[in-house]
PDB file of C-alpha atoms and ligand atoms in Angstrom:
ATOM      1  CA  UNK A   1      73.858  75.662 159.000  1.00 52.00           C
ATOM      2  CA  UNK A   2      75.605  73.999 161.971  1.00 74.00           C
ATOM      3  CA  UNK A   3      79.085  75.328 163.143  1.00 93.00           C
ATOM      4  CA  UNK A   4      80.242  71.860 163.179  1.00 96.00           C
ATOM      5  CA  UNK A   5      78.925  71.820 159.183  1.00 97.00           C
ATOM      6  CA  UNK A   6      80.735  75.018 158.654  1.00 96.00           C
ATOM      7  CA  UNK A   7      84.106  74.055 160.206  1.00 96.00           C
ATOM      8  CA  UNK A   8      84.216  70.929 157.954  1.00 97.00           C
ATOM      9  CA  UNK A   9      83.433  73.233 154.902  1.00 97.00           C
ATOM     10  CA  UNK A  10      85.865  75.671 155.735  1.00 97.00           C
ATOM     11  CA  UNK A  11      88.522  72.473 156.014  1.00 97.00           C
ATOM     12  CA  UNK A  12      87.350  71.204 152.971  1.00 97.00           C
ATOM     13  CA  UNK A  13      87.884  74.426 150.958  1.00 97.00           C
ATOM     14  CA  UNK A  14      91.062  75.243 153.004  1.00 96.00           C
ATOM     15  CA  UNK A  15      92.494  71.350 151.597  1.00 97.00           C
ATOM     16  CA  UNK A  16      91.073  71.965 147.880  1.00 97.00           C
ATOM     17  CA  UNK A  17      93.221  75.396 147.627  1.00 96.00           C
ATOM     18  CA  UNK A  18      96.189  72.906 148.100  1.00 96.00           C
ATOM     19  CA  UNK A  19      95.563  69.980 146.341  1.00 97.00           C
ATOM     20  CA  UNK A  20      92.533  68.394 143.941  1.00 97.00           C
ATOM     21  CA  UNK A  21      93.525  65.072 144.406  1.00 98.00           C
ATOM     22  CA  UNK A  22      90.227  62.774 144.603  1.00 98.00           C
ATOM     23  CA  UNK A  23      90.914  59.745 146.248  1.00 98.00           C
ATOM     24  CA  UNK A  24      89.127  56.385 146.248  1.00 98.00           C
ATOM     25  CA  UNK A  25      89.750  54.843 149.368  1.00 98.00           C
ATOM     26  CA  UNK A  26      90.813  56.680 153.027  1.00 98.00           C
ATOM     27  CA  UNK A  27      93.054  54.863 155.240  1.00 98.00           C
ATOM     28  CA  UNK A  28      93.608  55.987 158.597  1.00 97.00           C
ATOM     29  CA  UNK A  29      97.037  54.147 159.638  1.00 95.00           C
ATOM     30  CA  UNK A  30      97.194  53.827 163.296  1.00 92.00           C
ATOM     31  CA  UNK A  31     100.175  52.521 165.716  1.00 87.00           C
ATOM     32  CA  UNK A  32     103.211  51.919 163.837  1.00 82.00           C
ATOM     33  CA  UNK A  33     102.008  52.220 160.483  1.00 87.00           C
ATOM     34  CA  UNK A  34     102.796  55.888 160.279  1.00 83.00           C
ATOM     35  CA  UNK A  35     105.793  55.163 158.114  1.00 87.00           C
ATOM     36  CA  UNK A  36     103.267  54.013 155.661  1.00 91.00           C
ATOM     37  CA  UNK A  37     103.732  56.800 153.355  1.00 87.00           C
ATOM     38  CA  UNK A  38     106.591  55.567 151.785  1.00 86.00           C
ATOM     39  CA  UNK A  39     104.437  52.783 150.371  1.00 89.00           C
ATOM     40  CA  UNK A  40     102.458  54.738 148.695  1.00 95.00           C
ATOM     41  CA  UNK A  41     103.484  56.715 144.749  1.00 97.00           C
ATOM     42  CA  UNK A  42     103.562  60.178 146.619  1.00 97.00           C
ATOM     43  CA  UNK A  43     101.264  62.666 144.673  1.00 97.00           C
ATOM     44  CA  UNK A  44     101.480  65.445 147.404  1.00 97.00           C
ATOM     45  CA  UNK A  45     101.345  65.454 151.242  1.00 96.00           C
ATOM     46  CA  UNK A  46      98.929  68.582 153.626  1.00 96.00           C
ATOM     47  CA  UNK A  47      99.862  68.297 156.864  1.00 94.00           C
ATOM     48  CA  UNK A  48      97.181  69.226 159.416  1.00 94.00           C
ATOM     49  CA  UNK A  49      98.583  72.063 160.400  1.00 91.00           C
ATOM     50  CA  UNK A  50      98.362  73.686 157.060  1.00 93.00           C
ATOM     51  CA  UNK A  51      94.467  73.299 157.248  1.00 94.00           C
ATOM     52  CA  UNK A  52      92.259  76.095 159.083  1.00 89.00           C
ATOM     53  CA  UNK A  53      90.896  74.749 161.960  1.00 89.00           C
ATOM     54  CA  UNK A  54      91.826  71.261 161.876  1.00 93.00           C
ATOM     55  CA  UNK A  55      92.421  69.152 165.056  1.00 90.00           C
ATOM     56  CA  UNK A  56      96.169  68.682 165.215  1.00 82.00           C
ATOM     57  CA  UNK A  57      96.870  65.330 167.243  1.00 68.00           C
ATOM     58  CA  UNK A  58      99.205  65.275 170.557  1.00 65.00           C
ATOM     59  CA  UNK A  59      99.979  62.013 171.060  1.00 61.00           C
ATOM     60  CA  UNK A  60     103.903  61.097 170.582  1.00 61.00           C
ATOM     61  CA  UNK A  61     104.121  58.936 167.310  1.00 53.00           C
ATOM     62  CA  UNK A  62     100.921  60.373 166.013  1.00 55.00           C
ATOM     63  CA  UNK A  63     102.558  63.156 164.075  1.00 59.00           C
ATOM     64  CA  UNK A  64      99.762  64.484 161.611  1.00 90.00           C
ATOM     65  CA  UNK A  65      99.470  64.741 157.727  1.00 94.00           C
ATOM     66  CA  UNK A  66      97.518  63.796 155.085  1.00 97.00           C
ATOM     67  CA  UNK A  67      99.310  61.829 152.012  1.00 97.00           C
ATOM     68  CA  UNK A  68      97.667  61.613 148.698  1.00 98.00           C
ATOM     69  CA  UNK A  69      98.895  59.116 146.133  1.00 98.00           C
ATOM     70  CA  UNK A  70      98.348  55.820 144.634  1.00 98.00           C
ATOM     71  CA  UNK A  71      98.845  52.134 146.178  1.00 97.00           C
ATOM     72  CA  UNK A  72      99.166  50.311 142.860  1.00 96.00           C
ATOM     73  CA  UNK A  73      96.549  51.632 140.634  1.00 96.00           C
ATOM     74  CA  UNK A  74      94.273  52.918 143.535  1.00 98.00           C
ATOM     75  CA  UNK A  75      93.759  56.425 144.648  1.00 98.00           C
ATOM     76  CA  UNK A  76      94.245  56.905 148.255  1.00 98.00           C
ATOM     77  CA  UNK A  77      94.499  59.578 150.848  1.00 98.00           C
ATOM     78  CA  UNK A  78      96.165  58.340 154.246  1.00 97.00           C
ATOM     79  CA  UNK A  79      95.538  60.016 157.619  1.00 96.00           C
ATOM     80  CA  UNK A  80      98.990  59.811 159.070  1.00 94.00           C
ATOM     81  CA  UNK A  81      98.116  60.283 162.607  1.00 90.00           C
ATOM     82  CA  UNK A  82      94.861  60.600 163.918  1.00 91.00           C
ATOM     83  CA  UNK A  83      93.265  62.749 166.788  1.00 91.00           C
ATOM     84  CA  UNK A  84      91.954  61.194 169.597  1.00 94.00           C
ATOM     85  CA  UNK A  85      88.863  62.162 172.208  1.00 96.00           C
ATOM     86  CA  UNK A  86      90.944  61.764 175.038  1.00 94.00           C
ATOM     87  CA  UNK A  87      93.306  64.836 173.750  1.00 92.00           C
ATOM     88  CA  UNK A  88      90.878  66.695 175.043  1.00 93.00           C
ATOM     89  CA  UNK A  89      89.087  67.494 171.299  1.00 94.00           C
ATOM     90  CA  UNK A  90      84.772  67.438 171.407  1.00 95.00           C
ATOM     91  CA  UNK A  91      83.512  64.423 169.734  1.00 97.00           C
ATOM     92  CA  UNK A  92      83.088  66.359 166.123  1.00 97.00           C
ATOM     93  CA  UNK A  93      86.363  66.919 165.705  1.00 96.00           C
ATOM     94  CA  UNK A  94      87.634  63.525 166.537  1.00 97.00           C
ATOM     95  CA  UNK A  95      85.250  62.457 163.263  1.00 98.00           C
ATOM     96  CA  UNK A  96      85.995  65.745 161.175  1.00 98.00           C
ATOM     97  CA  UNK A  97      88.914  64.324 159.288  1.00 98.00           C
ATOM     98  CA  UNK A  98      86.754  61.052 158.270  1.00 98.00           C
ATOM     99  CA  UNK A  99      84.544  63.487 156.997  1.00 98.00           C
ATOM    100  CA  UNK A 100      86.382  65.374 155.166  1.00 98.00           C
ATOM    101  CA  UNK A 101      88.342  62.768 153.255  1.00 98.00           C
ATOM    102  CA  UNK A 102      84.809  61.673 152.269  1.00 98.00           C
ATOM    103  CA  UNK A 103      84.386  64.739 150.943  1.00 98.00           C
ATOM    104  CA  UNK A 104      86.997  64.696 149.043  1.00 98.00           C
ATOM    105  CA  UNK A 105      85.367  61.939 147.397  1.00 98.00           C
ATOM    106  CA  UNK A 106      87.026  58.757 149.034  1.00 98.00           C
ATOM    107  CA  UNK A 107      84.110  56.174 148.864  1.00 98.00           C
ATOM    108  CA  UNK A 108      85.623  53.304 151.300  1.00 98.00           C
ATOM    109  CA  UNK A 109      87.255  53.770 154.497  1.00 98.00           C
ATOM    110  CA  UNK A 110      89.999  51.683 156.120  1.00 98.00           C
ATOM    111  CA  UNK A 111      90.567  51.862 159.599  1.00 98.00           C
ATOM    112  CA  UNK A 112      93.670  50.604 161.401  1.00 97.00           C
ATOM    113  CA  UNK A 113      94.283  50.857 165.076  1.00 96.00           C
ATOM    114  CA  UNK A 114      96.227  48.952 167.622  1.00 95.00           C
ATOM    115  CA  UNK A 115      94.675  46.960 170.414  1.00 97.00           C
ATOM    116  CA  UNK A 116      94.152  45.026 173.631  1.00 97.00           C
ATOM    117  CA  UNK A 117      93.381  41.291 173.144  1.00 97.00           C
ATOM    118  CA  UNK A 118      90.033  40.030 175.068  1.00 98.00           C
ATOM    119  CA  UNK A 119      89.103  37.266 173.551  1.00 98.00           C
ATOM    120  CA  UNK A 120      91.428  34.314 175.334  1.00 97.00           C
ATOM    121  CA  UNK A 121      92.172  32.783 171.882  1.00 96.00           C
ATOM    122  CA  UNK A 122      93.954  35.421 170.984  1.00 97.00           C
ATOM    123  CA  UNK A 123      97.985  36.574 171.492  1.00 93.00           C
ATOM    124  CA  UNK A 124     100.212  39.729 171.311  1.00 93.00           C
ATOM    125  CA  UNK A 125     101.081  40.069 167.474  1.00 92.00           C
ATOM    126  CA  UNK A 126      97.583  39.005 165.869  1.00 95.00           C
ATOM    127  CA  UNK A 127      95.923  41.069 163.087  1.00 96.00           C
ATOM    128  CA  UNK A 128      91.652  41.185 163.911  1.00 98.00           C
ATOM    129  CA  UNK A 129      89.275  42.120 161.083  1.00 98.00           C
ATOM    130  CA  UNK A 130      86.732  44.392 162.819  1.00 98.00           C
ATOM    131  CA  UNK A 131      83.469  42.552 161.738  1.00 98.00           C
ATOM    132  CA  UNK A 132      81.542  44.492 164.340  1.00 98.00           C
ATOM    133  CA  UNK A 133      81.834  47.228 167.200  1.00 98.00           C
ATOM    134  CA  UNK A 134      80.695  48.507 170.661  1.00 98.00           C
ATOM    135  CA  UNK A 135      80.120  51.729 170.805  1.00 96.00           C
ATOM    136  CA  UNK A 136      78.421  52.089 174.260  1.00 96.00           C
ATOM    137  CA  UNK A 137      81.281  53.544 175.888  1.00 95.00           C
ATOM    138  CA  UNK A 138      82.388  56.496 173.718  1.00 96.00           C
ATOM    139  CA  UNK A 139      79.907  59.411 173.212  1.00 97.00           C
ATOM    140  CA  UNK A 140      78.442  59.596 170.296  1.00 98.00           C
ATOM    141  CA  UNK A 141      79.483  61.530 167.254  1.00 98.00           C
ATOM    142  CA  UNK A 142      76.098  62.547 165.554  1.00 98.00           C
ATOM    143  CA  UNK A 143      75.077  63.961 168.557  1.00 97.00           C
ATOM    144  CA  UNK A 144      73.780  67.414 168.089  1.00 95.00           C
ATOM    145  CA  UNK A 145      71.535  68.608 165.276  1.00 95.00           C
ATOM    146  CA  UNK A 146      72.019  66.588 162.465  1.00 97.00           C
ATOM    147  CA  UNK A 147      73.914  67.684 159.762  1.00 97.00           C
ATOM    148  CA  UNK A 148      71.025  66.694 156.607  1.00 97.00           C
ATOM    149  CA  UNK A 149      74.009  67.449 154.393  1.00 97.00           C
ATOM    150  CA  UNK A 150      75.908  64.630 155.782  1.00 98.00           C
ATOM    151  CA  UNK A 151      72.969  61.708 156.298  1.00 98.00           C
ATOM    152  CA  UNK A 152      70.459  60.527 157.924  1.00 98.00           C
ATOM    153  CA  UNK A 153      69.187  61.013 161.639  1.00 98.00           C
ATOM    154  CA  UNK A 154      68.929  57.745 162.148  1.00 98.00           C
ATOM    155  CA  UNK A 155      71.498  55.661 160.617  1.00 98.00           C
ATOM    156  CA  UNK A 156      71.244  51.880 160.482  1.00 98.00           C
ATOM    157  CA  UNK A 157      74.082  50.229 162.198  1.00 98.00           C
ATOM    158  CA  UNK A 158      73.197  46.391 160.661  1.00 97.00           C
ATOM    159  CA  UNK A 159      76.247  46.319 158.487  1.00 97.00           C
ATOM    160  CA  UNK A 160      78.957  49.158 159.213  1.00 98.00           C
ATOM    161  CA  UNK A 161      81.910  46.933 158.204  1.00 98.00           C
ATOM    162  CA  UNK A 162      81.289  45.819 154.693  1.00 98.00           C
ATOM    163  CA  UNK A 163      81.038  41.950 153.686  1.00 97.00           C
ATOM    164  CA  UNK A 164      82.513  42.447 150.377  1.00 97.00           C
ATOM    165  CA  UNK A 165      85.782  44.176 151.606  1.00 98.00           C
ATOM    166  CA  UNK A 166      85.875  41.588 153.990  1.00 98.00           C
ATOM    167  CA  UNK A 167      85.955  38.996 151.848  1.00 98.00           C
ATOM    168  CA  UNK A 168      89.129  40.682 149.772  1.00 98.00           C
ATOM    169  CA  UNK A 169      90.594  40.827 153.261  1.00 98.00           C
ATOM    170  CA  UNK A 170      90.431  37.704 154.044  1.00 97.00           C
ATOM    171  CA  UNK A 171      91.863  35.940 151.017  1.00 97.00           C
ATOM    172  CA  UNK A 172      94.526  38.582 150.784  1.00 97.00           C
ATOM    173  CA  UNK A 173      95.332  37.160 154.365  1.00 97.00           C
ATOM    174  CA  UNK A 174      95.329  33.710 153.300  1.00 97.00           C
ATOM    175  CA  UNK A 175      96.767  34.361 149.951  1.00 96.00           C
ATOM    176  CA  UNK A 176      99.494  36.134 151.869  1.00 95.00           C
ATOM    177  CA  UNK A 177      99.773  33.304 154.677  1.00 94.00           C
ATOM    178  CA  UNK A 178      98.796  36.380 157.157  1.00 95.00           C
ATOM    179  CA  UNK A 179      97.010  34.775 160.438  1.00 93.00           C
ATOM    180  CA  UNK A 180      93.651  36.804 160.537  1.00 97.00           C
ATOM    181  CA  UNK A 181      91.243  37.021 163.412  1.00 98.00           C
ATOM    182  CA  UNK A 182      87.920  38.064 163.145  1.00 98.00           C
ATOM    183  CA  UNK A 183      85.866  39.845 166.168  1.00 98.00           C
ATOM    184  CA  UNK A 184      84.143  42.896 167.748  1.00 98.00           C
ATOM    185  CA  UNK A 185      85.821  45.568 168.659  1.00 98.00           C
ATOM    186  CA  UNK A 186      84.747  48.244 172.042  1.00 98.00           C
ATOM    187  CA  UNK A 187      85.982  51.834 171.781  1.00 98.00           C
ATOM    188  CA  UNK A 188      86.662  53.094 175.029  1.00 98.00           C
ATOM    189  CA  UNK A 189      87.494  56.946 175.749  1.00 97.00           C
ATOM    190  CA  UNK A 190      90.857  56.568 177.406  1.00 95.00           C
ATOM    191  CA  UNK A 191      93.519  57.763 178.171  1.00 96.00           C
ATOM    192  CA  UNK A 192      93.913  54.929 181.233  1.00 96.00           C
ATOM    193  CA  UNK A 193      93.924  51.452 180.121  1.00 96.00           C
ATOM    194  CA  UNK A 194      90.900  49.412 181.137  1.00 97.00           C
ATOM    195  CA  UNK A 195      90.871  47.754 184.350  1.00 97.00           C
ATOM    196  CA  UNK A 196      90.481  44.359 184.825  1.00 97.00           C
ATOM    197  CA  UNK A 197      87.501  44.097 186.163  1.00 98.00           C
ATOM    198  CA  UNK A 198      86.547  46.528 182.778  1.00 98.00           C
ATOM    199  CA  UNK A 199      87.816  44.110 180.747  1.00 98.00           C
ATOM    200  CA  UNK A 200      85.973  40.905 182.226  1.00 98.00           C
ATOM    201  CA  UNK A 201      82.855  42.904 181.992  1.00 98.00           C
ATOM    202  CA  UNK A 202      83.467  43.641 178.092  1.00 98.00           C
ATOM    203  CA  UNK A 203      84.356  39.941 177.487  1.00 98.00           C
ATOM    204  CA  UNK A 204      81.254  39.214 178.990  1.00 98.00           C
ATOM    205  CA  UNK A 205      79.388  41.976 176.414  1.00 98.00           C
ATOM    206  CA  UNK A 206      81.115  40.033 173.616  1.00 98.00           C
ATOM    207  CA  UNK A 207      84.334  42.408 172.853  1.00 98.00           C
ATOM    208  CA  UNK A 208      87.718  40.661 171.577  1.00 98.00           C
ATOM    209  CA  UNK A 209      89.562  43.148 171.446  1.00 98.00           C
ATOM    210  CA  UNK A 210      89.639  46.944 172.555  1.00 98.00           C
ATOM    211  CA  UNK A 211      90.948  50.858 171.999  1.00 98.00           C
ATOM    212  CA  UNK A 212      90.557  54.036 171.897  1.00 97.00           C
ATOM    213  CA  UNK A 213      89.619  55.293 168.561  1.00 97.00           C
ATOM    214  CA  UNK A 214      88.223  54.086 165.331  1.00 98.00           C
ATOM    215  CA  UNK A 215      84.038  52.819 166.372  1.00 98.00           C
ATOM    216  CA  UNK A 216      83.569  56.694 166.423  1.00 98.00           C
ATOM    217  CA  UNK A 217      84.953  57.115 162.929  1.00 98.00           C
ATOM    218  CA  UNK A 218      83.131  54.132 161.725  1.00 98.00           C
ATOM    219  CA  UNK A 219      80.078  55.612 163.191  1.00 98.00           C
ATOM    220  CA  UNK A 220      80.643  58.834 161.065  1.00 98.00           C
ATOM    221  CA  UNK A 221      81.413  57.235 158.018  1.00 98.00           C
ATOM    222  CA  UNK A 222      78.265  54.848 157.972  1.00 98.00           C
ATOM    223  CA  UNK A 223      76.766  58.388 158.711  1.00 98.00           C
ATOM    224  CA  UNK A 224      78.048  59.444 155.340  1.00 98.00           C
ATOM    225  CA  UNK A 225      77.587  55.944 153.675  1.00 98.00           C
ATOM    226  CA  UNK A 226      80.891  54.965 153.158  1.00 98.00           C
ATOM    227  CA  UNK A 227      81.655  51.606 152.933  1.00 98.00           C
ATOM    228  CA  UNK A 228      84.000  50.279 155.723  1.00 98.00           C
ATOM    229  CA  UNK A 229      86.404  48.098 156.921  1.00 98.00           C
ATOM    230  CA  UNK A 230      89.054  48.015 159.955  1.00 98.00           C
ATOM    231  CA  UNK A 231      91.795  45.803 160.671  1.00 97.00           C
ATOM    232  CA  UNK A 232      93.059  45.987 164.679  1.00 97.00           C
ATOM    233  CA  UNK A 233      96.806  44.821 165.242  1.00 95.00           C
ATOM    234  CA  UNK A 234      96.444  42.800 168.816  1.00 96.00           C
ATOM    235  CA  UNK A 235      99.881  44.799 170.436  1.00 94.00           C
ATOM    236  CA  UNK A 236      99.061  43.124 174.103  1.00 95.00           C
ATOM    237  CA  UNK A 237      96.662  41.132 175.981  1.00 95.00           C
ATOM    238  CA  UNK A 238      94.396  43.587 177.839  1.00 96.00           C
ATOM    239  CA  UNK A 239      94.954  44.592 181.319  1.00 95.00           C
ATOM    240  CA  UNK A 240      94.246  41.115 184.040  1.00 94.00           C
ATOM    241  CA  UNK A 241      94.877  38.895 181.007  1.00 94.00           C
ATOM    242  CA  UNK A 242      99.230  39.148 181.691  1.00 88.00           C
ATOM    243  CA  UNK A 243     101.079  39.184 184.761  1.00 86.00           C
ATOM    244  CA  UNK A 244     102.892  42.788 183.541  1.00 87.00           C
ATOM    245  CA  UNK A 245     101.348  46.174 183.661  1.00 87.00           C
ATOM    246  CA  UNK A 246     100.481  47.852 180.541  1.00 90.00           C
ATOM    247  CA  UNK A 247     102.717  50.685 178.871  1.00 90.00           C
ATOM    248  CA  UNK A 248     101.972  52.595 175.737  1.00 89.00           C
ATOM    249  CA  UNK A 249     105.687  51.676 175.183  1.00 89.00           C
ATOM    250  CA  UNK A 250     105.232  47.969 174.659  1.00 88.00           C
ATOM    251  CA  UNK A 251     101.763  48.814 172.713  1.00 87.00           C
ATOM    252  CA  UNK A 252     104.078  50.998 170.219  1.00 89.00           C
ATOM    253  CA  UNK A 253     106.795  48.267 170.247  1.00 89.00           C
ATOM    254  CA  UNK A 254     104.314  45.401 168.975  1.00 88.00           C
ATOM    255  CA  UNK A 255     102.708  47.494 166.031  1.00 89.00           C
ATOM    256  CA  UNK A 256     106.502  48.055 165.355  1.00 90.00           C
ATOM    257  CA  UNK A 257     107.244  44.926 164.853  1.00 88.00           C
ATOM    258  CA  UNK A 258     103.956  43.733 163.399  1.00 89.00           C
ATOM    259  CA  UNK A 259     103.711  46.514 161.275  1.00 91.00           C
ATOM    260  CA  UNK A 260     105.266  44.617 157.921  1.00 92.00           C
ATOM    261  CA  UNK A 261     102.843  42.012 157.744  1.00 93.00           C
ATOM    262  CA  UNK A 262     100.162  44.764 158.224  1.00 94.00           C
ATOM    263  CA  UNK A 263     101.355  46.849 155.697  1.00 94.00           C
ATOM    264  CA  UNK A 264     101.137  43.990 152.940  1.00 94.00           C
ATOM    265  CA  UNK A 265      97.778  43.059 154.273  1.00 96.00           C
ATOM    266  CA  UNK A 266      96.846  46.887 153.710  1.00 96.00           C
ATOM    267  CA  UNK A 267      98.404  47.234 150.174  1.00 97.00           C
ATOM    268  CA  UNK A 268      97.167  44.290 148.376  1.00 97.00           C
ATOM    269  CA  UNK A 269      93.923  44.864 149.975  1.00 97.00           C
ATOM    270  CA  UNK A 270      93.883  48.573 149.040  1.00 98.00           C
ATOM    271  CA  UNK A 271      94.851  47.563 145.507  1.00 97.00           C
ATOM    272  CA  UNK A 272      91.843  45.033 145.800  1.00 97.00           C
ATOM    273  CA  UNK A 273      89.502  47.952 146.093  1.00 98.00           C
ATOM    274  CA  UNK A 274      89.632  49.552 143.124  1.00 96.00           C
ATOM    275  CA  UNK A 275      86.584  49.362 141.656  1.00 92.00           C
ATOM    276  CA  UNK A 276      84.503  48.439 144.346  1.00 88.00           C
ATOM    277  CA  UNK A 277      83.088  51.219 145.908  1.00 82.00           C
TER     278      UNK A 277
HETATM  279  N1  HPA B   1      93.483  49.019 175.894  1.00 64.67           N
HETATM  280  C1  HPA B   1      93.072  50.111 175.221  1.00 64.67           C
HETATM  281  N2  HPA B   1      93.663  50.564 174.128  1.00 64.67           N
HETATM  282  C2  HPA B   1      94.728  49.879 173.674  1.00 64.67           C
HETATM  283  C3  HPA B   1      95.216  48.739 174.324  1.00 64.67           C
HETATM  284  C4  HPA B   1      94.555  48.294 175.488  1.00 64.67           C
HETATM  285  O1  HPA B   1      94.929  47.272 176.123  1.00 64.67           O
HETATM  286  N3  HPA B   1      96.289  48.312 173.606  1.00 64.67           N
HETATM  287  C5  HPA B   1      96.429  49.159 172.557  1.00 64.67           C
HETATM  288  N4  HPA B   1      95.496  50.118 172.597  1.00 64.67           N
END
């Protein structure tokens, strides 16, 4: 058995000795959603500290817990604060808490992040369904002997982000009168913002919008055969694209302020779900 195997094991027992809570649907609530929680009917709450061996995030804002509970009628665990590869954490870790929340049996995964705006169409403020990814510039998370238990060695990569959860999204959006992008989404490592000349070159590869987390997690997931979607709140247009220089202040200021709208989006979508895994 591989140690990374073992360490998500040991996690998984460590969170079932505090709570058996099965949830349907993981959400992993990124800039300025952290406050999330008190949307949700609070059935009990694990922060990562409390679990052996867990990555425990650094990042200011990112403070980290689990919260179990229902959005409506739907079961759902949240990942308040995630960790991030450039803290410094190997690449399994950064996906360990994906996997382990489909272990404890959530079946679909949302993924929320905040991001830089490529695409020229696009402003400060916008939501972005993820309907694709670029990976290239992350390292890969199944890399290493392939954990059988989790899936395949191979995984297909034709459809991470799910057309059917899509489709909820999108007329929750409209239903909603929520402006929603769609695009492609590049993970880059961090911590620096991109440069510009970085960001004409992924504009060129097709990106419209980019961070620093979430393609890895998606890759993980798929791994496991979750279904998946991701919504990306546009916080600033990415570095060469506005006269000012970029601060992680202004990033957390526009989730801030963007964060109602995406917190409707995310719980009448969420209540959507049920059933559909
Ligand atoms: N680049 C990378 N990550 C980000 C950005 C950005 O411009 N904005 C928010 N997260």
């Amino acid at each position: 058995m591989s140690t990374v195997y073992d360490k998500l094991m040991n996690c998984y027992k460590s969170v079932r000795e505090r709570t058996d809570f099965v949830p349907e649907v993981a959400v992993v609530l990124g800039s300025g959603l952290g406050d999330y929680g008190n949307q949700i009917r609070v059935e009990a709450e694990l922060p990562y500290s409390d679990i052996e061996g867990f990555p425990v995030s650094t990042v200011p804002g990112h403070a980290g817990k689990f919260i179990f509970g229902y959005v409506n009628e739907t079961p759902v665990v949240c990942m308040q604060g995630r960790v991030h590869y450039y803290e410094g954490y190997d690449i399994s870790d950064v996906v360990l808490p994906t996997r382990l929340m489909k272990l404890m049996g959530a079946k679909i995964l949302f993924l929320t992040n905040a991001s830089g705006g490529i695409n020229p169409g696009f402003q400060a403020g916008d939501f972005m369904m993820i309907t694709d990814h670029i990976s290239l510039f992350a390292p890969n998370p199944l890399i290493g002997s392939n954990i059988e238990e989790l899936g395949t060695r191979f995984p297909d990569m034709s459809h991470v982000y799910d057309e059917e959860l899509q489709t909820i999204i999108e007329a929750v959006a409209k239903e909603h009168d929520i402006a929603l992008r769609k695009g492609i989404y590049a993970q880059l490592t961090g911590p620096s913002f991109e440069s510009p000349a970085e960001i004409r070159l992924l504009h060129q590869l097709g990106a419209d919008a980019v961070g620093m987390s979430t393609v890895v997690e998606a890759i993980a997931a798929n791994h496991m055969g979750m279904k998946i979607c991701g919504i990306s709140c546009v916080c600033n247009l990415a570095a060469g694209m506005s006269p000012t220089p970029l601060t992680h202040e202004e990033v957390q200021e526009a989730a801030r302020v963007a964060a109602p709208k995406f917190k409707r989006l995310l719980t009448e979508a969420v209540t959507r779900f049920h059933g559909r895994a």
